[in-house]
Coordinates of C-alpha atoms and ligand atoms in Angstrom, one line a residue:
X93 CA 11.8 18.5 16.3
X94 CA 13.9 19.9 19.3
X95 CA 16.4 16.9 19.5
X96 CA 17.3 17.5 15.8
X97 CA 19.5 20.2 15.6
X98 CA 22.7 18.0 15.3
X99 CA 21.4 15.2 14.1
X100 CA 21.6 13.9 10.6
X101 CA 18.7 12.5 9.8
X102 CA 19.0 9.2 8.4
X103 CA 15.7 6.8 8.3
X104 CA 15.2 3.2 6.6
X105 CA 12.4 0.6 5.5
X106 CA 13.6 -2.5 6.0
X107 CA 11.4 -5.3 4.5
X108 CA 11.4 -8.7 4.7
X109 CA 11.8 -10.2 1.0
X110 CA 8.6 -13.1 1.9
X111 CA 5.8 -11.4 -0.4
X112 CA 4.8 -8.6 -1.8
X113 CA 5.3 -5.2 0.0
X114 CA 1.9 -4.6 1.7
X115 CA 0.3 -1.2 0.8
X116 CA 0.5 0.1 4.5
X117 CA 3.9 -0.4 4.4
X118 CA 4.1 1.8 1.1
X119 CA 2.6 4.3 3.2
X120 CA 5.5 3.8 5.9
X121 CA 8.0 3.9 3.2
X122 CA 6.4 7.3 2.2
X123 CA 7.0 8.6 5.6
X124 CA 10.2 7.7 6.3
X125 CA 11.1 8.9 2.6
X126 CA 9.9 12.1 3.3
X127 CA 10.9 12.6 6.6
X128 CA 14.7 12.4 5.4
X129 CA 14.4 15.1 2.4
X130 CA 12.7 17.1 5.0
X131 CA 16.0 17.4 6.7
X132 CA 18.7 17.1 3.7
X133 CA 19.3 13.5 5.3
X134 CA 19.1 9.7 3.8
X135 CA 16.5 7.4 3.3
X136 CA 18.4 3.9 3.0
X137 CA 16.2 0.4 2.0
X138 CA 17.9 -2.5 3.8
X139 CA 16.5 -6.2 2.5
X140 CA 16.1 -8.4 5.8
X141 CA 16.8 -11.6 4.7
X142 CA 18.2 -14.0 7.2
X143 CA 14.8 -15.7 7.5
X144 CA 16.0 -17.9 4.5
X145 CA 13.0 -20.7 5.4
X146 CA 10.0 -18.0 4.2
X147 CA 11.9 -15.8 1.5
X148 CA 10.3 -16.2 -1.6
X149 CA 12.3 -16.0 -4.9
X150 CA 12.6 -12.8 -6.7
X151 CA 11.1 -11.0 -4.0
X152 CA 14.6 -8.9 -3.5
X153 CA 13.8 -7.7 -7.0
X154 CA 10.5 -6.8 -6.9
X155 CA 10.7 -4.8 -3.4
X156 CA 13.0 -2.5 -5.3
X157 CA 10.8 -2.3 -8.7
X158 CA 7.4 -1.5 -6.8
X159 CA 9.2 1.2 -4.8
X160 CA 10.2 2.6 -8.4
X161 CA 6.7 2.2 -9.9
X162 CA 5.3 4.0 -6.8
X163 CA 7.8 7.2 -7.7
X164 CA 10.3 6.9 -5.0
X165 CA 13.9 5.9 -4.7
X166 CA 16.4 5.4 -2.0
X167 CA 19.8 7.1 -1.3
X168 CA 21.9 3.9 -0.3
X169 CA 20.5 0.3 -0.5
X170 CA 20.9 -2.8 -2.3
X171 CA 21.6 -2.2 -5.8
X172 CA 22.9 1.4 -4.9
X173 CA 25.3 0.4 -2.2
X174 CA 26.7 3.4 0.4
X175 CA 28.9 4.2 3.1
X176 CA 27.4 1.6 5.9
X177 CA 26.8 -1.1 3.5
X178 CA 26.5 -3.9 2.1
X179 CA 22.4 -3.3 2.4
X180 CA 21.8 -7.4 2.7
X181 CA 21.7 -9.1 5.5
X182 CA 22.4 -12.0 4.3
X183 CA 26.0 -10.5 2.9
X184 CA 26.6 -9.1 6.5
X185 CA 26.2 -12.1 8.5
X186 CA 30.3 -12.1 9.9
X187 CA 29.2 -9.1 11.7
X188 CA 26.1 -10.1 13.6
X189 CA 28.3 -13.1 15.1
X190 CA 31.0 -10.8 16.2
X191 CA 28.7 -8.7 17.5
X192 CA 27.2 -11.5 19.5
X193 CA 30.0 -12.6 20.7
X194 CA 31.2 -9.5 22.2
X195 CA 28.6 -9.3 24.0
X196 CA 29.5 -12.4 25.3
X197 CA 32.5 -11.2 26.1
X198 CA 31.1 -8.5 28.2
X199 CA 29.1 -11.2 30.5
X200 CA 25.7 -9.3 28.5
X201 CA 24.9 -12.3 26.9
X202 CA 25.3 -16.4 26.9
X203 CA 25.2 -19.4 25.4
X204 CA 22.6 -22.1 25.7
X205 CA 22.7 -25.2 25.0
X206 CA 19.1 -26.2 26.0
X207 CA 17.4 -28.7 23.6
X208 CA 14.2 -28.0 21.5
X209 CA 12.6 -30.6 23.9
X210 CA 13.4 -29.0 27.0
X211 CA 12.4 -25.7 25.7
X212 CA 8.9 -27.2 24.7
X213 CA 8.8 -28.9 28.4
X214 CA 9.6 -25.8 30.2
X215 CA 6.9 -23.9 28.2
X216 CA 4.2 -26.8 28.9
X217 CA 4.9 -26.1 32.2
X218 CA 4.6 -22.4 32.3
X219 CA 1.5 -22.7 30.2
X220 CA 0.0 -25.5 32.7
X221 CA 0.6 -22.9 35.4
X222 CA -1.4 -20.4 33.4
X223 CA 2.5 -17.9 33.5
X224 CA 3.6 -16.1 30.1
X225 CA 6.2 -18.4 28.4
X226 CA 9.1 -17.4 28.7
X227 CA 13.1 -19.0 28.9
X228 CA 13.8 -19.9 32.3
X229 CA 17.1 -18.6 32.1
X230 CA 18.7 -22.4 32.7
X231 CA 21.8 -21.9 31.1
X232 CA 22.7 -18.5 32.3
X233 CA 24.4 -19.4 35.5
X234 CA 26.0 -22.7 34.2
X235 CA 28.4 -21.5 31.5
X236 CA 31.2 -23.3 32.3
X237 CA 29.4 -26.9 31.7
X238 CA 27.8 -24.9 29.1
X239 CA 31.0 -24.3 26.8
X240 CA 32.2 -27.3 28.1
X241 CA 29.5 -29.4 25.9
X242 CA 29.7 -26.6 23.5
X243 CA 33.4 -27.9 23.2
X244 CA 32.5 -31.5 22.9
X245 CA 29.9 -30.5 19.9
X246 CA 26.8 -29.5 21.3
X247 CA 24.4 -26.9 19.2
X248 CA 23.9 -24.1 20.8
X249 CA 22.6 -20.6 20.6
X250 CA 23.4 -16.9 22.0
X251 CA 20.8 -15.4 24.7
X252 CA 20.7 -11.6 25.8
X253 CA 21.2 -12.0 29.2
X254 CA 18.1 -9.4 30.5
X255 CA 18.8 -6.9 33.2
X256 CA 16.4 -8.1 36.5
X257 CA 13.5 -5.8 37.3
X258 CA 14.5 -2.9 35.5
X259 CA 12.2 0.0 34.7
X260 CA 13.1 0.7 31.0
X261 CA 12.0 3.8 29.2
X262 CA 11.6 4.9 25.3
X263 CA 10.3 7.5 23.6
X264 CA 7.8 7.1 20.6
X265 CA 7.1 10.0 18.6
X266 CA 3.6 9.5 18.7
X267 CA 2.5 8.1 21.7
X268 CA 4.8 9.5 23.8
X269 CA 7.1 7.8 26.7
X270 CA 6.7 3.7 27.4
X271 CA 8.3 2.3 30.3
X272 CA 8.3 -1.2 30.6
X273 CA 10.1 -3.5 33.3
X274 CA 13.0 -5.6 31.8
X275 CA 11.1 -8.5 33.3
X276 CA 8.7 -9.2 31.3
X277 CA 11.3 -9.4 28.4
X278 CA 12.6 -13.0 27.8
X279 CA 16.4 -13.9 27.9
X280 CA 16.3 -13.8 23.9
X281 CA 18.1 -15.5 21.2
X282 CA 20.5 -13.0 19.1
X283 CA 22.0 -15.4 17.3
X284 CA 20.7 -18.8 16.2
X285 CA 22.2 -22.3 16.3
X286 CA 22.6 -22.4 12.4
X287 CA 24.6 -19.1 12.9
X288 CA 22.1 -16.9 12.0
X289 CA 21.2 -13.7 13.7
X290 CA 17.3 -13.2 14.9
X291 CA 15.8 -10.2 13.5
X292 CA 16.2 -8.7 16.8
X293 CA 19.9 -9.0 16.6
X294 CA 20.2 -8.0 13.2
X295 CA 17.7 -4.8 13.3
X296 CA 19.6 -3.5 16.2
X297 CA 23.0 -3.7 15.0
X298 CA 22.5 -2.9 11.4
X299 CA 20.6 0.3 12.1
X300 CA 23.4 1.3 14.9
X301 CA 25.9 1.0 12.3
X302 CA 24.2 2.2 9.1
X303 CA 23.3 5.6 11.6
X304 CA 19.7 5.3 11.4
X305 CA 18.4 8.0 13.8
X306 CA 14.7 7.6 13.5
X307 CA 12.9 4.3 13.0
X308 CA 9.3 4.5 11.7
X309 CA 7.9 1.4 11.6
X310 CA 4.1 -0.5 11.7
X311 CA 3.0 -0.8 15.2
X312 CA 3.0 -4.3 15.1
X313 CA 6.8 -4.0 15.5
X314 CA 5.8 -2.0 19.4
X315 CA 5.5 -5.6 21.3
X316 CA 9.4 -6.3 20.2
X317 CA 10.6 -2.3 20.9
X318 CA 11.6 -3.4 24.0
X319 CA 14.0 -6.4 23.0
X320 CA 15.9 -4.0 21.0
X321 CA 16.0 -0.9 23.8
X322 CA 17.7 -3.9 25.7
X323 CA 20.2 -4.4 23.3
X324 CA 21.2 -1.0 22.3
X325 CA 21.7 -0.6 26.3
X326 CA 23.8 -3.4 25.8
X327 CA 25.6 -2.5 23.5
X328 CA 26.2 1.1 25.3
X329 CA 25.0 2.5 22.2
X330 CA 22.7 5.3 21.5
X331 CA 18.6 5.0 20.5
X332 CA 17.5 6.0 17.8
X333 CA 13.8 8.1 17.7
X334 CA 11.3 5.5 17.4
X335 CA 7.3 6.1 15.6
X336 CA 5.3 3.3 15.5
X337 CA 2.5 4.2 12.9
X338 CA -0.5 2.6 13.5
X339 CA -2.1 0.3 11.3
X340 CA -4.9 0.9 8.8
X341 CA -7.9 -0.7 9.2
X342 CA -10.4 -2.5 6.8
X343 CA -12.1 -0.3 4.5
X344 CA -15.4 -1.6 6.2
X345 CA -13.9 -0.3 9.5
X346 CA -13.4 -3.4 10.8
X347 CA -10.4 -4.7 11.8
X348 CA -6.5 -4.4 11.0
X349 CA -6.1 -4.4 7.1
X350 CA -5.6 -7.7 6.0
X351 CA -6.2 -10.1 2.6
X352 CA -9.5 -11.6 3.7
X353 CA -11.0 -8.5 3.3
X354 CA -9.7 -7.9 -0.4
X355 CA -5.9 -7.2 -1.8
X356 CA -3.1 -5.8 0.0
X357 CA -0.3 -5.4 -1.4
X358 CA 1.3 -2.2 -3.4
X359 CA 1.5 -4.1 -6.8
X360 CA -2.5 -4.9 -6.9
X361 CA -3.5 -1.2 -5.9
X362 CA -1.2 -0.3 -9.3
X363 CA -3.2 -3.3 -11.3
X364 CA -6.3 -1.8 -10.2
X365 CA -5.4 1.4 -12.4
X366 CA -4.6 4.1 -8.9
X367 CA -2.0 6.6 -10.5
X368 CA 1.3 6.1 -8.2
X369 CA 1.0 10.2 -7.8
X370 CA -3.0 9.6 -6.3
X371 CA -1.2 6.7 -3.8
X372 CA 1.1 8.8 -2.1
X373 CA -1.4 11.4 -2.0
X374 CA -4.0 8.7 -0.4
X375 CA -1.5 7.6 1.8
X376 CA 0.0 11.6 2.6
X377 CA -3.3 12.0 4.1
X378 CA -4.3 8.6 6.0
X379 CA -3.8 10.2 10.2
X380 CA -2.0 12.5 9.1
X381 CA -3.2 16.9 8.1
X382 CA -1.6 18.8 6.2
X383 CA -1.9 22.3 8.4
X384 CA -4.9 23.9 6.4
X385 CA -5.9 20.3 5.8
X386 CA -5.3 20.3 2.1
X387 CA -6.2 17.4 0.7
X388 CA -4.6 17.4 -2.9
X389 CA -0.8 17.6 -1.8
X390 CA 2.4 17.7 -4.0
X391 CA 5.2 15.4 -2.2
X392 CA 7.3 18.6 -2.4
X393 CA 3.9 20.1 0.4
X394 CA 4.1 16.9 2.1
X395 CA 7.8 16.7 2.5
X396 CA 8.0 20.7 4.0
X397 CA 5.3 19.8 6.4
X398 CA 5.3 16.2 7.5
X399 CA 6.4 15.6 11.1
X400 CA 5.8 12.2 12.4
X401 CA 5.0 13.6 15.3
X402 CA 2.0 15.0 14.2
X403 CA 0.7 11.3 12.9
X404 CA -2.4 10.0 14.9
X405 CA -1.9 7.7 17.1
X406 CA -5.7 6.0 16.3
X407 CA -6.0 3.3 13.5
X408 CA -7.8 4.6 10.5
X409 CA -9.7 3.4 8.2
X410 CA -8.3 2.8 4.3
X411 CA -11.0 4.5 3.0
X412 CA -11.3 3.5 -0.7
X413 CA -13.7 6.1 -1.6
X414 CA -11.4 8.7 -0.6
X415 CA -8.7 6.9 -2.9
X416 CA -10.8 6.9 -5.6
X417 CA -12.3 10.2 -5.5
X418 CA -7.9 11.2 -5.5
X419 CA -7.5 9.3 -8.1
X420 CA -9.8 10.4 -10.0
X421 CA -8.6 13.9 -9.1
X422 CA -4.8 13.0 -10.7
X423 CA -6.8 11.5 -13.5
X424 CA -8.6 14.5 -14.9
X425 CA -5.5 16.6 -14.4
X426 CA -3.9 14.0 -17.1
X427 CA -3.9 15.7 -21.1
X428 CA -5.5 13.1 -23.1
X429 CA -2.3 12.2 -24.2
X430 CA -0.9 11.2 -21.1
X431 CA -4.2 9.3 -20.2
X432 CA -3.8 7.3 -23.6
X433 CA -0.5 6.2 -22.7
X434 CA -1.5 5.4 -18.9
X435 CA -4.6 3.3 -20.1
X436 CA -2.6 1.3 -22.4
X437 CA -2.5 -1.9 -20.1
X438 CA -6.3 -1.2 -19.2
X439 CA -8.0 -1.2 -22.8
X440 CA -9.2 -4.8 -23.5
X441 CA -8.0 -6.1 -26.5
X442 CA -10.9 -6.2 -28.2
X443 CA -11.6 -2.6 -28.4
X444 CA -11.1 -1.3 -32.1
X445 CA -7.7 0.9 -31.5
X446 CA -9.4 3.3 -33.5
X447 CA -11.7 4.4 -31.3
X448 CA -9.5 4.5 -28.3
X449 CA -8.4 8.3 -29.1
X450 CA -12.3 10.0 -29.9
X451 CA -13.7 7.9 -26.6
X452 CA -11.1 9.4 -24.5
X453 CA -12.6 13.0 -24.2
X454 CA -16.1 11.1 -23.4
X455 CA -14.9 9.2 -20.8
X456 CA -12.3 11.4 -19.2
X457 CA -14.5 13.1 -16.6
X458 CA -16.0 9.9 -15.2
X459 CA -12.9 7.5 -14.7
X460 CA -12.2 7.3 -11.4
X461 CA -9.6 3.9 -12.3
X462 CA -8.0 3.4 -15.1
X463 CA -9.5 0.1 -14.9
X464 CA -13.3 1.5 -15.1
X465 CA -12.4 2.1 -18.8
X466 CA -14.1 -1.1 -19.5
X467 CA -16.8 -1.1 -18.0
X468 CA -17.3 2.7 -19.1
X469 CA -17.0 1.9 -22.5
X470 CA -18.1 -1.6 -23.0
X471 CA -21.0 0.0 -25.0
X472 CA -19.5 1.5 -27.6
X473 CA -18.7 -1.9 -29.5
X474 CA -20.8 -5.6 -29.8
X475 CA -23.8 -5.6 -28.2
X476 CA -25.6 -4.5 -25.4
X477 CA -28.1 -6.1 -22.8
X478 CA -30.9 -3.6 -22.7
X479 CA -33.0 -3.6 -19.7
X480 CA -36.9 -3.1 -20.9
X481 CA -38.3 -2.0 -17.9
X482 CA -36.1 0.9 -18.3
X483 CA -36.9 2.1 -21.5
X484 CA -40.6 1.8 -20.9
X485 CA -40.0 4.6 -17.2
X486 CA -42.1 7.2 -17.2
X487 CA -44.3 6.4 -20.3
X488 CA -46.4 4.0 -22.1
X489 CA -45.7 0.9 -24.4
X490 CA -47.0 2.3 -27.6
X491 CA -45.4 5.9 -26.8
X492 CA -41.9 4.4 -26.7
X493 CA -43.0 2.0 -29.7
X494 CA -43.8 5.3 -31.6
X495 CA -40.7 7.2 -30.6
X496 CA -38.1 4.3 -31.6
X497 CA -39.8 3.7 -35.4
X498 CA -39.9 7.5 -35.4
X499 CA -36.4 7.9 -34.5
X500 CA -35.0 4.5 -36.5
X501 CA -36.8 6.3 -39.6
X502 CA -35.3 9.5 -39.2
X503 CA -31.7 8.6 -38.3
X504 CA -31.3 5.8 -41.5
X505 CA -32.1 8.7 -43.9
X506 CA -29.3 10.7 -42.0
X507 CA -26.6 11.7 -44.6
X508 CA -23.9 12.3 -42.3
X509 CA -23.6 10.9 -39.2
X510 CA -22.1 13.7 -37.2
X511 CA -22.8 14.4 -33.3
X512 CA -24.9 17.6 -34.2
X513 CA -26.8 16.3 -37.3
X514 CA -28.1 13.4 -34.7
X515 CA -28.7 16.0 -32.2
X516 CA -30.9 18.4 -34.7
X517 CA -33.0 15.3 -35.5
X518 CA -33.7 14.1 -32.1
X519 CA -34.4 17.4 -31.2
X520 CA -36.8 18.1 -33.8
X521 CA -38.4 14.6 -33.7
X522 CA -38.9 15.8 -29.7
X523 CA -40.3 19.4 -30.3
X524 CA -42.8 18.0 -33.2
X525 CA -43.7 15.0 -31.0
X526 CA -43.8 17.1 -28.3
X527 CA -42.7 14.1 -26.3
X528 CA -42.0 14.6 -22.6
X529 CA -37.9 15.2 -23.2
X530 CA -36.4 14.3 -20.0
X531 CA -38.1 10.9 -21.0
X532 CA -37.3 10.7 -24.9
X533 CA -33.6 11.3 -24.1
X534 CA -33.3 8.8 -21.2
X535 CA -35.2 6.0 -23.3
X536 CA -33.0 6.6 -26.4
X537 CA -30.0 6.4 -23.8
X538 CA -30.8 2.9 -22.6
X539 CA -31.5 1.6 -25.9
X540 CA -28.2 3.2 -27.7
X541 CA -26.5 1.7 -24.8
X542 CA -28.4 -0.1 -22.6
X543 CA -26.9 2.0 -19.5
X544 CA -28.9 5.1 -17.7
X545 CA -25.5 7.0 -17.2
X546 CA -23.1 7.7 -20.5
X547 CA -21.2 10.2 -21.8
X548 CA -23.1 13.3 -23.8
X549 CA -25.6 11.3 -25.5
X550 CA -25.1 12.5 -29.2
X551 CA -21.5 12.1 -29.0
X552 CA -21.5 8.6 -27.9
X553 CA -24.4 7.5 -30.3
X554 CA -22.2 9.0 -32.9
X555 CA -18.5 6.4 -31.5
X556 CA -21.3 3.8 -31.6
X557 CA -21.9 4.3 -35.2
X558 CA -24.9 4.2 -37.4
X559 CA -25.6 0.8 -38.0
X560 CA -24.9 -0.5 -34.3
X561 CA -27.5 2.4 -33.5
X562 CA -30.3 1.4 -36.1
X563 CA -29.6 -2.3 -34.9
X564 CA -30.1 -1.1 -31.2
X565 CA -33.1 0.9 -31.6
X566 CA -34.8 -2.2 -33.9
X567 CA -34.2 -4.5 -30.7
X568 CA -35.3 -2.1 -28.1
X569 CA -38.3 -2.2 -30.2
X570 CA -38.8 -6.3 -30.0
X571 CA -38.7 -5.4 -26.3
X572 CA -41.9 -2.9 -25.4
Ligands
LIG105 N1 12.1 -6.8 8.5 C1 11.0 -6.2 9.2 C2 9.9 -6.1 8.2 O1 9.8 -7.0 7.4 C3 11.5 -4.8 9.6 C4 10.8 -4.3 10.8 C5 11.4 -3.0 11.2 O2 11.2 -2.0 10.5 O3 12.1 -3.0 12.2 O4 9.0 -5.2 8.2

């Protein structure tokens, strides 16, 4: 980027601690991670937390944890601290008053004293006459009566005081120049009766003075862009480079992203067994090509060629299959070592640790989740529903009665039960037989396990285990 040359690059997430960090804004995070090592600048996390009414408890902690279970890490923040810190709002209040206040001083902002109910009556109004509601500036050109009843203990809050029709311009990175006219922005609060600043107040001055040079942010942040372009005109201060990412939609295509339509948040992709590696991969690639549109990137590929600029400026869809089909990509290149450890959380208790290590190399190929683990292998212990109409495809009720008492016979006189000792005797049972094979196999699959897609057939019949085998094939029996 041409305005880089002499820049530092210095970019932030600052979330909110009221939930859990949503997944898009993982994939922010990712970005502005990335886009710092790019340049050999810092990526700094800043916890926004001077709206004390919807902060949820712990939250603080657990923005910092997921952003560590995800594989990424911060240069100055919170726990870390940093030249330009503290990295709390809440610990830096003294300066969003001063900073207030001076531009008080500087006839750029005011107080008002105006009353919740005369607020909600000048809005009524506006909203009768059908105008956007907005503060009718009342207390802007009365200041002396206003810090006169200030004085004599009246609440009162500090407004910017908007420039008049003003054509106002900002860059985004990707979509480009937006002018707006300063008066369609409100007179609005920086700093709040109780003493506390708005966000607006905050953002602005905390990412002035921690040197933030580009803000990439969701674009539901756009409508407020403006309110803080006024502010760092202000302040006389310089932008920084704005990129509003746009958001994801459903992965039904429908819509912005949102809980209705399933989980959001980082955590419960994790809980659903997505490797943190496959995420940022996933979230690389969400409006965003690598230049010969590799889709299996290292974060060292993504890092050398990531450019904001270059991030659509269309919603896309969170396609799930696409994560899964990644996932399952960092899965297989797992040793089965690795994938043991991973699974750990995933295995269901009452799967006999014994088997966990010989079904690994059965399953590996075909977990897309770590999570599918159960449902791939729920048939290799207790039993098993097995459909009849299934077993009974492609042939007749007294063939597949035949086949099983042929093969129940000739398995219970196996002396070992190894995977090629049951293979020879199926086999052989087939040639002699000379059953349809495609048929014979696919029957004996559905009653060793009551599913039409398993691992290698022999292998798995031998996990199951001889007895659970001779036990399946008597009840498939009961069933033709
Ligand atoms: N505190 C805001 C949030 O929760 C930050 C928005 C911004 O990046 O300016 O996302």
């Amino acid at each position: 980027m041409a305005a880089m040359k002499n820049t530092v690059v210095r970019t932030r997430m600052a979330p909110s601690p009221t939930g859990d960090i949503h997944v898009g804004s993982m994939a922010t995070l990712l970005k502005n991670y990335a886009f710092a090592k790019k340049h050999g600048g810092s990526f700094v996390l800043r916890i926004e937390d001077t709206d004390k009414e919807r902060e949820v408890e712990g939250a603080i902690q657990r923005i910092q944890d997921i952003i560590h279970d995800y594989g990424l890490d911060w240069d100055e923040g919170p726990d870390k601290g940093g030249e330009f810190g503290p990295y709390i709002q809440s610990e830096r209040m003294e300066i969003y008053s001063q900073m207030a206040k001076k531009l008080v001083d500087e006839d750029k902002a005011y107080y008002c004293t105006c009353s919740r109910e005369r607020l909600e009556e000048v809005r009524d109004a506006q909203r009768a006459a059908k105008v956007p509601p907005k503060y009718d500036k009342f207390c802007r050109n009365r200041q002396s009566e206003v810090k006169k009843e200030i004085e004599s203990g009246s609440e009162y809050v500090i407004r910017l005081k908007t420039p008049e029709s003003e054509d106002v311009t900002f860059t985004d990175l990707i979509r480009g120049n937006i002018t707006f006219n300063s008066d369609s922005v409100d007179d609005q609060v920086l700093l709040k009766s109780d003493g506390f600043p708005t966000y607006h107040l905050a953002v602005v001055v905390d990412d002035h003075f921690m040197h933030i040079s580009h803000i990439m942010r969701g674009e539901e942040w756009i409508s407020s862009t403006p309110k803080h372009v006024l502010l760092y005109q202000a302040f006389g201060w310089e932008m920084p480079v704005f990129a509003h990412i746009p958001v994801y939609l459903n992965p039904d295509g429908k819509g912005k992203m949102s809980k209705r339509k399933g989980t959001v948040s980082a955590q419960s992709f994790l809980d659903k067994g997505y490797l943190p590696e496959a995420l940022l991969n996933f979230f690389m690639i969400l409006g965003w090509a690598h230049p010969e549109e590799k889709e299996i990137l290292t974060l060292d590929e993504y890092i050398e060629h990531f450019d904001p600029k270059d991030v659509s400026s269309k919603s896309v869809v969170f396609d799930l299959k696409k994560l899964d089909w990644i996932n399952g990509m960092y899965i297989r290149k797992l040793n089965v070592t690795e994938l043991e450890k991973k699974l750990k959380p995933f295995i269901p208790e009452s799967f006999p640790s014994e088997l966990v290590t010989p079904v690994l190399p059965l399953i590996h190929e075909r977990l897309e989740k770590l999570s599918d683990f159960e449902e791939l292998t729920s048939f290799f212990v207790g039993s098993v529903v097995i459909p009849s109409d299934l077993l009974l495809k492609k042939s007749s009720s007294e063939e597949v009665t035949t086949q099983l008492a042929k093969t129940h016979e000739a398995l219970s006189t196996l002396p070992h039960w190894t995977p090629t000792a049951i293979e020879s005797t199926i086999r052989e049972l087939q040639e002699k037989h000379d059953w349809k094979r495609n048929q014979y196999f696919m029957m004996l699959r559905i009653a060793a396990t009551g599913k039409k897609a398993t691992p290698p057939l022999f292998e798995t019949m031998h996990l199951i285990g001889k007895p659970a085998i001779l036990e399946r094939l008597q009840t498939a029996k009961t069933l033709v």
